[in-house]
Tab-separated table of C-alpha atoms and ligand atoms in Angstrom:
chain	number	residue	atom	x	y	z
A	1081	MET	CA	0.000	0.000	0.000
A	1082	ALA	CA	1.340	3.431	-0.927
A	1083	ARG	CA	-0.469	6.362	0.620
A	1084	VAL	CA	-0.107	9.630	-1.263
A	1085	TYR	CA	0.479	13.094	0.148
A	1086	ASN	CA	-2.942	14.622	-0.355
A	1087	PHE	CA	-2.880	18.424	-0.601
A	1088	SER	CA	-6.630	18.673	-1.225
A	1089	ALA	CA	-8.455	21.717	0.141
A	1090	GLY	CA	-11.210	19.389	1.329
A	1091	PRO	CA	-12.121	16.690	1.970
A	1092	SER	CA	-8.548	16.284	3.060
A	1093	MET	CA	-6.085	14.025	4.836
A	1094	LEU	CA	-6.924	12.495	8.190
A	1095	PRO	CA	-4.244	11.419	10.683
A	1096	GLU	CA	-3.148	7.887	9.825
A	1097	GLU	CA	-3.453	6.918	13.459
A	1098	VAL	CA	-7.129	7.897	13.432
A	1099	LEU	CA	-7.792	5.840	10.303
A	1100	LYS	CA	-6.070	2.827	11.873
A	1101	THR	CA	-8.145	3.089	15.044
A	1102	ALA	CA	-11.313	3.411	12.965
A	1103	ALA	CA	-10.271	0.353	10.939
A	1104	ALA	CA	-9.551	-1.690	14.046
A	1105	GLU	CA	-12.933	-0.743	15.500
A	1106	MET	CA	-14.865	-1.147	12.259
A	1107	LEU	CA	-16.488	-4.500	12.973
A	1108	GLU	CA	-16.799	-4.114	16.690
A	1109	TYR	CA	-16.635	-0.988	18.814
A	1110	GLY	CA	-15.510	-1.886	22.310
A	1111	GLU	CA	-17.501	-4.917	23.405
A	1112	THR	CA	-20.713	-3.899	21.683
A	1113	GLY	CA	-20.666	-6.521	18.917
A	1114	GLN	CA	-21.317	-3.817	16.331
A	1115	SER	CA	-19.782	-0.979	14.360
A	1116	VAL	CA	-20.390	2.629	15.414
A	1117	MET	CA	-22.104	2.963	12.012
A	1118	GLU	CA	-24.781	0.515	13.084
A	1119	MET	CA	-25.440	1.823	16.562
A	1120	SER	CA	-28.595	3.507	17.737
A	1121	HIS	CA	-27.853	7.134	18.382
A	1122	ARG	CA	-29.958	6.728	21.540
A	1123	SER	CA	-27.814	3.880	22.907
A	1124	LYS	CA	-25.703	4.462	25.993
A	1125	GLU	CA	-22.574	3.515	24.026
A	1126	TYR	CA	-23.219	6.215	21.443
A	1127	ASP	CA	-24.208	8.704	24.099
A	1128	ALA	CA	-20.750	8.225	25.623
A	1129	ILE	CA	-19.098	8.786	22.207
A	1130	ILE	CA	-20.836	12.102	21.459
A	1131	LYS	CA	-20.482	13.386	25.020
A	1132	GLN	CA	-16.756	12.558	25.063
A	1133	ALA	CA	-16.299	14.240	21.673
A	1134	GLU	CA	-17.927	17.415	22.973
A	1135	ALA	CA	-15.930	17.324	26.217
A	1136	ASP	CA	-12.662	16.877	24.325
A	1137	LEU	CA	-13.489	19.690	21.890
A	1138	ARG	CA	-14.368	21.982	24.804
A	1139	GLU	CA	-11.071	21.125	26.462
A	1140	ILE	CA	-8.933	21.561	23.328
A	1141	MET	CA	-10.534	24.866	22.289
A	1142	ASN	CA	-11.010	26.075	25.851
A	1143	ILE	CA	-14.689	26.795	25.149
A	1144	PRO	CA	-16.308	28.833	27.952
A	1145	ASP	CA	-19.394	27.439	29.732
A	1146	ASP	CA	-21.654	30.129	28.346
A	1147	TYR	CA	-21.180	28.692	24.853
A	1148	GLU	CA	-23.127	25.818	23.358
A	1149	VAL	CA	-21.409	23.249	21.127
A	1150	LEU	CA	-23.659	21.820	18.412
A	1151	PHE	CA	-23.042	18.975	15.976
A	1152	LEU	CA	-25.218	19.726	12.937
A	1153	GLN	CA	-25.553	18.739	9.287
A	1154	GLY	CA	-25.775	20.641	6.018
A	1155	GLY	CA	-22.146	21.772	5.899
A	1156	ALA	CA	-20.804	25.249	6.511
A	1157	SER	CA	-23.022	26.373	3.626
A	1158	THR	CA	-26.162	25.785	5.693
A	1159	GLN	CA	-24.762	28.152	8.322
A	1160	PHE	CA	-24.852	30.906	5.705
A	1161	ALA	CA	-28.657	30.762	6.205
A	1162	MET	CA	-28.828	29.662	9.845
A	1163	VAL	CA	-26.792	32.627	11.047
A	1164	PRO	CA	-29.144	35.293	9.635
A	1165	LEU	CA	-32.301	33.298	10.425
A	1166	ASN	CA	-31.278	33.066	14.069
A	1167	LEU	CA	-29.336	36.271	14.635
A	1168	MET	CA	-30.734	38.932	12.301
A	1169	ASN	CA	-33.575	39.453	14.707
A	1170	LYS	CA	-33.198	42.834	16.429
A	1171	ASN	CA	-32.491	45.452	13.795
A	1172	HIS	CA	-32.585	43.102	10.810
A	1173	LYS	CA	-29.173	44.327	9.689
A	1174	ALA	CA	-25.808	42.614	9.420
A	1175	ASP	CA	-22.347	43.594	8.209
A	1176	TYR	CA	-20.206	41.273	6.089
A	1177	ILE	CA	-16.563	41.460	5.030
A	1178	ILE	CA	-16.000	39.969	1.592
A	1179	THR	CA	-12.675	38.137	1.564
A	1180	GLY	CA	-13.478	35.500	-1.032
A	1181	GLN	CA	-16.091	33.181	-2.449
A	1182	TRP	CA	-17.229	31.649	0.818
A	1183	ALA	CA	-17.576	35.041	2.486
A	1184	ASN	CA	-19.495	36.265	-0.547
A	1185	LYS	CA	-21.841	33.285	-0.488
A	1186	ALA	CA	-22.532	33.948	3.188
A	1187	TYR	CA	-23.232	37.598	2.390
A	1188	LYS	CA	-25.616	36.794	-0.458
A	1189	GLU	CA	-27.518	34.334	1.686
A	1190	GLY	CA	-27.704	36.870	4.511
A	1191	ALA	CA	-29.169	39.421	2.086
A	1192	ARG	CA	-32.165	37.118	1.563
A	1193	TYR	CA	-33.264	37.617	5.164
A	1194	GLY	CA	-32.483	41.229	5.968
A	1195	ALA	CA	-30.286	44.217	5.231
A	1196	ALA	CA	-26.881	42.643	4.681
A	1197	ARG	CA	-24.152	45.175	3.977
A	1198	ALA	CA	-20.734	44.532	2.446
A	1199	VAL	CA	-18.477	46.666	4.631
A	1200	ALA	CA	-15.193	45.886	2.903
A	1201	SER	CA	-13.911	43.632	0.148
A	1202	SER	CA	-10.627	42.501	-1.353
A	1203	ALA	CA	-12.192	41.518	-4.690
A	1204	ASP	CA	-10.126	44.259	-6.419
A	1205	LYS	CA	-6.959	42.135	-6.086
A	1206	THR	CA	-8.399	38.620	-6.426
A	1207	TYR	CA	-8.803	38.407	-2.634
A	1208	SER	CA	-5.040	38.262	-2.115
A	1209	TYR	CA	-5.224	40.298	1.099
A	1210	ILE	CA	-7.462	40.938	4.106
A	1211	PRO	CA	-9.066	44.397	3.918
A	1212	LYS	CA	-8.328	46.637	6.905
A	1213	THR	CA	-11.281	47.848	8.945
A	1214	THR	CA	-11.773	49.994	12.022
A	1215	ARG	CA	-14.634	50.033	14.475
A	1216	ALA	CA	-16.103	53.058	12.681
A	1217	ASP	CA	-16.658	50.945	9.554
A	1218	PHE	CA	-19.270	48.817	11.313
A	1219	ASP	CA	-22.870	49.725	11.968
A	1220	PRO	CA	-23.266	49.678	15.769
A	1221	GLU	CA	-26.866	48.603	15.157
A	1222	ALA	CA	-25.936	45.581	13.085
A	1223	ASP	CA	-27.105	42.309	14.623
A	1224	TYR	CA	-23.715	40.768	13.843
A	1225	VAL	CA	-20.569	41.115	11.738
A	1226	HIS	CA	-19.644	38.104	9.618
A	1227	ILE	CA	-16.111	37.179	8.541
A	1228	CYS	CA	-14.468	34.169	6.949
A	1229	MET	CA	-11.450	33.635	9.160
A	1230	ASN	CA	-9.344	31.590	6.750
A	1231	ASN	CA	-10.019	31.873	3.046
A	1232	THR	CA	-9.519	28.374	1.728
A	1233	ILE	CA	-9.483	29.284	-1.956
A	1234	TYR	CA	-7.269	32.385	-1.779
A	1235	GLY	CA	-4.966	31.441	1.096
A	1236	THR	CA	-5.498	34.471	3.318
A	1237	LYS	CA	-6.190	34.536	7.026
A	1238	TYR	CA	-7.141	37.037	9.694
A	1239	HIS	CA	-4.116	37.373	11.970
A	1240	GLU	CA	-5.915	40.079	13.909
A	1241	LEU	CA	-9.667	40.205	14.445
A	1242	PRO	CA	-11.689	43.227	13.302
A	1243	ASP	CA	-12.808	45.479	16.134
A	1244	THR	CA	-16.602	45.323	16.001
A	1245	GLY	CA	-17.284	46.966	19.356
A	1246	ASP	CA	-20.351	45.400	20.968
A	1247	VAL	CA	-21.617	43.812	17.777
A	1248	PRO	CA	-21.256	40.008	17.922
A	1249	LEU	CA	-18.602	38.651	15.593
A	1250	VAL	CA	-19.560	35.551	13.575
A	1251	ALA	CA	-16.784	33.604	11.884
A	1252	ASP	CA	-16.632	30.795	9.361
A	1253	ILE	CA	-13.622	28.797	10.578
A	1254	SER	CA	-14.124	25.772	8.295
A	1255	SER	CA	-10.533	25.668	7.083
A	1256	CYS	CA	-8.667	26.796	10.207
A	1257	ILE	CA	-10.558	25.201	13.091
A	1258	LEU	CA	-8.135	23.387	15.427
A	1259	SER	CA	-5.080	24.663	13.544
A	1260	GLU	CA	-4.120	27.009	16.389
A	1261	PRO	CA	-5.640	28.368	19.614
A	1262	ILE	CA	-8.567	30.749	19.212
A	1263	ASP	CA	-10.155	32.966	21.871
A	1264	VAL	CA	-13.745	31.739	21.640
A	1265	SER	CA	-14.961	34.484	23.983
A	1266	LYS	CA	-14.300	37.086	21.274
A	1267	PHE	CA	-17.029	35.586	19.070
A	1268	GLY	CA	-20.801	35.280	19.051
A	1269	VAL	CA	-20.754	32.296	16.718
A	1270	LEU	CA	-18.028	30.101	15.245
A	1271	TYR	CA	-18.884	27.454	12.673
A	1272	ALA	CA	-17.004	24.935	10.579
A	1273	GLY	CA	-17.708	22.093	8.192
A	1274	ALA	CA	-15.711	19.067	9.301
A	1275	GLN	CA	-14.001	17.971	6.122
A	1276	LYS	CA	-10.943	20.252	6.263
A	1277	ASN	CA	-9.458	19.715	9.698
A	1278	VAL	CA	-11.849	17.607	11.763
A	1279	ALA	CA	-13.405	14.558	10.133
A	1280	PRO	CA	-14.937	13.299	6.905
A	1281	ALA	CA	-17.719	15.494	5.474
A	1282	GLY	CA	-21.053	15.243	7.227
A	1283	VAL	CA	-20.896	17.148	10.480
A	1284	THR	CA	-20.853	20.896	11.015
A	1285	ILE	CA	-19.570	22.219	14.314
A	1286	VAL	CA	-21.292	25.317	15.689
A	1287	ILE	CA	-20.021	27.077	18.797
A	1288	ILE	CA	-22.508	29.725	19.870
A	1289	ARG	CA	-22.866	32.063	22.825
A	1290	LYS	CA	-25.957	30.899	24.666
A	1291	ASP	CA	-27.664	34.298	24.796
A	1292	LEU	CA	-27.770	34.359	20.978
A	1293	ILE	CA	-29.990	31.263	20.912
A	1294	GLY	CA	-33.768	31.449	21.085
A	1295	ASN	CA	-34.646	34.509	19.019
A	1296	ALA	CA	-34.914	32.994	15.561
A	1297	MET	CA	-37.160	34.579	12.955
A	1298	GLU	CA	-40.731	33.277	12.827
A	1299	ILE	CA	-40.140	31.720	9.391
A	1300	THR	CA	-37.130	29.655	10.576
A	1301	PRO	CA	-37.564	25.956	9.775
A	1302	THR	CA	-37.374	23.825	12.937
A	1303	MET	CA	-34.196	22.116	11.727
A	1304	LEU	CA	-32.481	25.480	11.109
A	1305	ASN	CA	-33.230	26.848	14.548
A	1306	TYR	CA	-30.238	26.669	16.898
A	1307	ALA	CA	-32.684	26.295	19.815
A	1308	THR	CA	-33.962	22.999	18.394
A	1309	HIS	CA	-30.501	21.511	18.554
A	1310	SER	CA	-29.299	23.091	21.783
A	1311	GLU	CA	-32.460	21.929	23.624
A	1312	ASN	CA	-31.887	18.391	22.415
A	1313	GLY	CA	-28.139	17.943	22.800
A	1314	SER	CA	-27.708	17.798	18.990
A	1315	MET	CA	-30.091	14.801	19.050
A	1316	PHE	CA	-33.358	16.334	17.828
A	1317	ASN	CA	-32.995	13.939	14.937
A	1318	THR	CA	-30.354	11.384	14.024
A	1319	PRO	CA	-26.974	13.116	14.086
A	1320	PRO	CA	-24.174	12.128	11.679
A	1321	CYS	CA	-23.093	9.476	14.177
A	1322	TYR	CA	-20.068	7.992	12.480
A	1323	THR	CA	-18.592	11.337	11.464
A	1324	ILE	CA	-18.897	12.572	15.044
A	1325	TYR	CA	-17.112	9.412	16.202
A	1326	ILE	CA	-14.222	10.143	13.786
A	1327	ALA	CA	-14.170	13.768	14.953
A	1328	GLY	CA	-13.840	12.425	18.486
A	1329	LEU	CA	-10.826	10.338	17.439
A	1330	VAL	CA	-9.266	13.437	15.850
A	1331	PHE	CA	-9.832	15.428	19.064
A	1332	LYS	CA	-8.044	12.689	21.029
A	1333	TRP	CA	-5.197	12.755	18.490
A	1334	ILE	CA	-4.849	16.526	18.919
A	1335	LYS	CA	-4.733	16.130	22.694
A	1336	LYS	CA	-1.978	13.565	22.268
A	1337	MET	CA	-0.101	15.915	19.924
A	1338	GLY	CA	-0.058	18.463	22.768
A	1339	GLY	CA	-3.190	20.506	22.067
A	1340	LEU	CA	-3.629	23.599	19.939
A	1341	GLU	CA	-0.425	25.382	21.016
A	1342	ALA	CA	1.548	22.385	19.769
A	1343	MET	CA	-0.593	22.157	16.619
A	1344	LYS	CA	0.128	25.814	15.942
A	1345	ALA	CA	3.880	25.340	16.337
A	1346	TYR	CA	3.780	22.322	14.020
A	1347	ASN	CA	1.644	24.126	11.438
A	1348	GLU	CA	3.891	27.203	11.523
A	1349	LYS	CA	6.916	25.023	10.973
A	1350	LYS	CA	5.280	23.312	7.996
A	1351	ALA	CA	4.034	26.548	6.433
A	1352	LYS	CA	7.418	28.237	6.897
A	1353	ILE	CA	9.169	25.546	4.876
A	1354	LEU	CA	6.852	26.221	1.951
A	1355	TYR	CA	6.734	30.034	2.217
A	1356	ASP	CA	10.516	30.307	2.661
A	1357	PHE	CA	10.985	28.295	-0.480
A	1358	LEU	CA	8.450	30.391	-2.418
A	1359	ASP	CA	10.083	33.643	-1.275
A	1360	GLN	CA	13.455	32.709	-2.775
A	1361	SER	CA	12.274	30.717	-5.783
A	1362	ARG	CA	13.053	31.952	-9.303
A	1363	LEU	CA	10.060	30.041	-10.676
A	1364	PHE	CA	7.297	29.767	-8.091
A	1365	LYS	CA	5.580	32.693	-6.455
A	1366	GLY	CA	3.069	32.898	-3.603
A	1367	THR	CA	-0.070	34.860	-4.494
A	1368	VAL	CA	-0.880	36.347	-1.070
A	1369	VAL	CA	0.618	39.399	0.632
A	1370	PRO	CA	3.018	38.086	3.322
A	1371	GLU	CA	1.200	39.636	6.306
A	1372	ASP	CA	-2.107	37.866	5.551
A	1373	ARG	CA	-0.832	34.420	4.628
A	1374	SER	CA	-2.777	31.362	5.727
A	1375	LEU	CA	-1.181	28.544	7.714
A	1376	MET	CA	-3.446	26.011	6.020
A	1377	ASN	CA	-3.823	26.885	2.328
A	1378	VAL	CA	-0.858	28.026	0.259
A	1379	PRO	CA	-1.625	29.111	-3.324
A	1380	PHE	CA	1.278	29.676	-5.722
A	1381	VAL	CA	1.901	30.117	-9.439
A	1382	THR	CA	4.752	29.915	-11.927
A	1383	GLY	CA	3.379	32.708	-14.104
A	1384	SER	CA	2.919	30.322	-17.025
A	1385	GLU	CA	-0.266	28.277	-17.354
A	1386	GLU	CA	1.629	25.678	-19.328
A	1387	LEU	CA	4.248	25.209	-16.629
A	1388	ASP	CA	1.550	25.147	-13.945
A	1389	ALA	CA	-0.200	22.294	-15.752
A	1390	LYS	CA	3.088	20.455	-16.238
A	1391	PHE	CA	3.919	20.839	-12.553
A	1392	VAL	CA	0.505	19.566	-11.424
A	1393	ALA	CA	0.801	16.522	-13.695
A	1394	GLU	CA	4.356	15.647	-12.630
A	1395	ALA	CA	3.547	16.224	-8.973
A	1396	LYS	CA	0.651	13.796	-9.216
A	1397	LYS	CA	2.897	11.146	-10.719
A	1398	ALA	CA	5.332	11.664	-7.855
A	1399	GLY	CA	2.598	11.120	-5.238
A	1400	PHE	CA	1.632	14.734	-4.436
A	1401	VAL	CA	-2.058	14.822	-5.314
A	1402	ASN	CA	-4.795	17.472	-5.509
A	1403	ILE	CA	-2.340	20.336	-5.790
A	1404	LYS	CA	-4.110	22.129	-8.631
A	1405	GLY	CA	-5.288	25.594	-7.615
A	1406	HIS	CA	-8.911	26.704	-7.540
A	1407	ARG	CA	-10.116	27.741	-10.985
A	1408	SER	CA	-10.589	31.351	-9.840
A	1409	VAL	CA	-6.897	31.741	-8.871
A	1410	GLY	CA	-5.246	29.247	-11.222
A	1411	GLY	CA	-1.837	27.767	-10.572
A	1412	MET	CA	-1.378	25.537	-7.565
A	1413	ARG	CA	-2.582	25.333	-4.009
A	1414	ALA	CA	-1.070	23.175	-1.303
A	1415	SER	CA	-3.488	22.676	1.563
A	1416	ILE	CA	-1.438	21.652	4.573
A	1417	TYR	CA	-3.991	20.918	7.263
A	1418	ASN	CA	-3.210	19.414	10.673
A	1419	ALA	CA	-2.955	15.864	9.341
A	1420	MET	CA	-0.348	16.679	6.672
A	1421	PRO	CA	2.944	15.397	8.088
A	1422	ILE	CA	5.994	17.654	7.906
A	1423	GLU	CA	7.701	15.093	5.620
A	1424	GLY	CA	4.938	15.745	3.075
A	1425	VAL	CA	5.848	19.436	2.934
A	1426	GLU	CA	9.601	18.784	2.930
A	1427	LYS	CA	9.269	16.315	0.075
A	1428	LEU	CA	6.995	18.654	-1.867
A	1429	VAL	CA	9.547	21.466	-1.566
A	1430	ALA	CA	12.358	19.152	-2.690
A	1431	PHE	CA	10.203	18.197	-5.668
A	1432	MET	CA	9.508	21.878	-6.475
A	1433	GLN	CA	13.226	22.611	-6.261
A	1434	LYS	CA	13.973	19.894	-8.758
A	1435	PHE	CA	11.193	21.056	-11.065
A	1436	GLU	CA	12.582	24.577	-10.891
A	1437	GLU	CA	16.080	23.413	-11.830
A	1438	GLU	CA	14.703	21.534	-14.802
A	1439	ASN	CA	12.280	24.207	-16.013
A	1440	ALA	CA	13.339	27.709	-14.949
B	417	PLP	C1	-15.170	24.353	2.430
B	417	PLP	C2	-15.658	25.639	2.967
B	417	PLP	C3	-17.022	25.953	3.018
B	417	PLP	C4	-18.087	25.050	2.477
B	417	PLP	O1	-18.285	23.985	3.332
B	417	PLP	P1	-19.429	22.904	3.084
B	417	PLP	O2	-19.319	22.085	4.330
B	417	PLP	O3	-19.091	22.174	1.835
B	417	PLP	O4	-20.718	23.618	2.989
B	417	PLP	C5	-17.402	27.150	3.587
B	417	PLP	N1	-16.480	28.012	4.067
B	417	PLP	C6	-15.174	27.731	4.040
B	417	PLP	C7	-14.204	28.711	4.591
B	417	PLP	C8	-14.722	26.542	3.485
B	417	PLP	O5	-13.401	26.265	3.443
């Protein structure tokens, strides 16, 4: 068996150790005589799995007690609607910062339910930077301010949060959750689809300040009301049981790795290898301004579409897969989430070096 280095933006690599545990427990979980896939979500065995997953996530992210943790479905994209339906309830206004396609999708969805306003955008330079804002840019009467913390497609990240005053900050953290510590208390809502850094696709994690629950718009479907899920421990209906189990294994793996401080150090080390190479390369160039670079998604180009295509093809043959950039940026993108081992990045850089020698 030869496992590849998978640089996909998502779904993406999972820690090998987690996959091995899942394989070993596939036919029988503990002494239950069944797979987690087959278990009743109301069984005491499954109850222990979901409760432990939540406890471990709370511990790793240091989630304060006045926040609810929800395990939902529908992906991060469903949160684009759930956030306005549940939060745009006082003044029916919300501010959005447009830092890429995901942020823009969230904004457009928000505009269906109230007065969504695009406060700032980096569309003028293909989203290669994070627009600067000050408190004065935000409407103090907005029900929330929405940002996309790490822009998966463009490879930018907020290194400093916008100052929104008393307006709750809502952040899509789909592609940076668990990559480094985050001060949960600075946010009203954090949400993330699982398939970048947590688990296979299928579960969406929502971390929400409890006082923001319970004021959904009248039209809100039951399943899109945060209250429905918080009142029922994410068990109003059948949760994505197996995905939550895998997420739980990933949380345990992160604890073993030393928690989020250690993850951050490891991720910074990995990203530095790639960015340092890009900064001195005669052929490859990063597309993002240095101060806003992501730790997780690293887009780069050669400047020639032909060479880009050649690189992607040769990389694939050499075992570096899914490195083609998003169609809106072109070139390449290496997504180096938590589960990407440092050897994967070192070997990729060695391969890029060789390609440069042969083609520059
Ligand atoms: C992948 C991604 C999404 C979309 O997630 P789904 O779970 O497929 O809906 C949204 N936002 C960000 C930042 C992403 O990286």
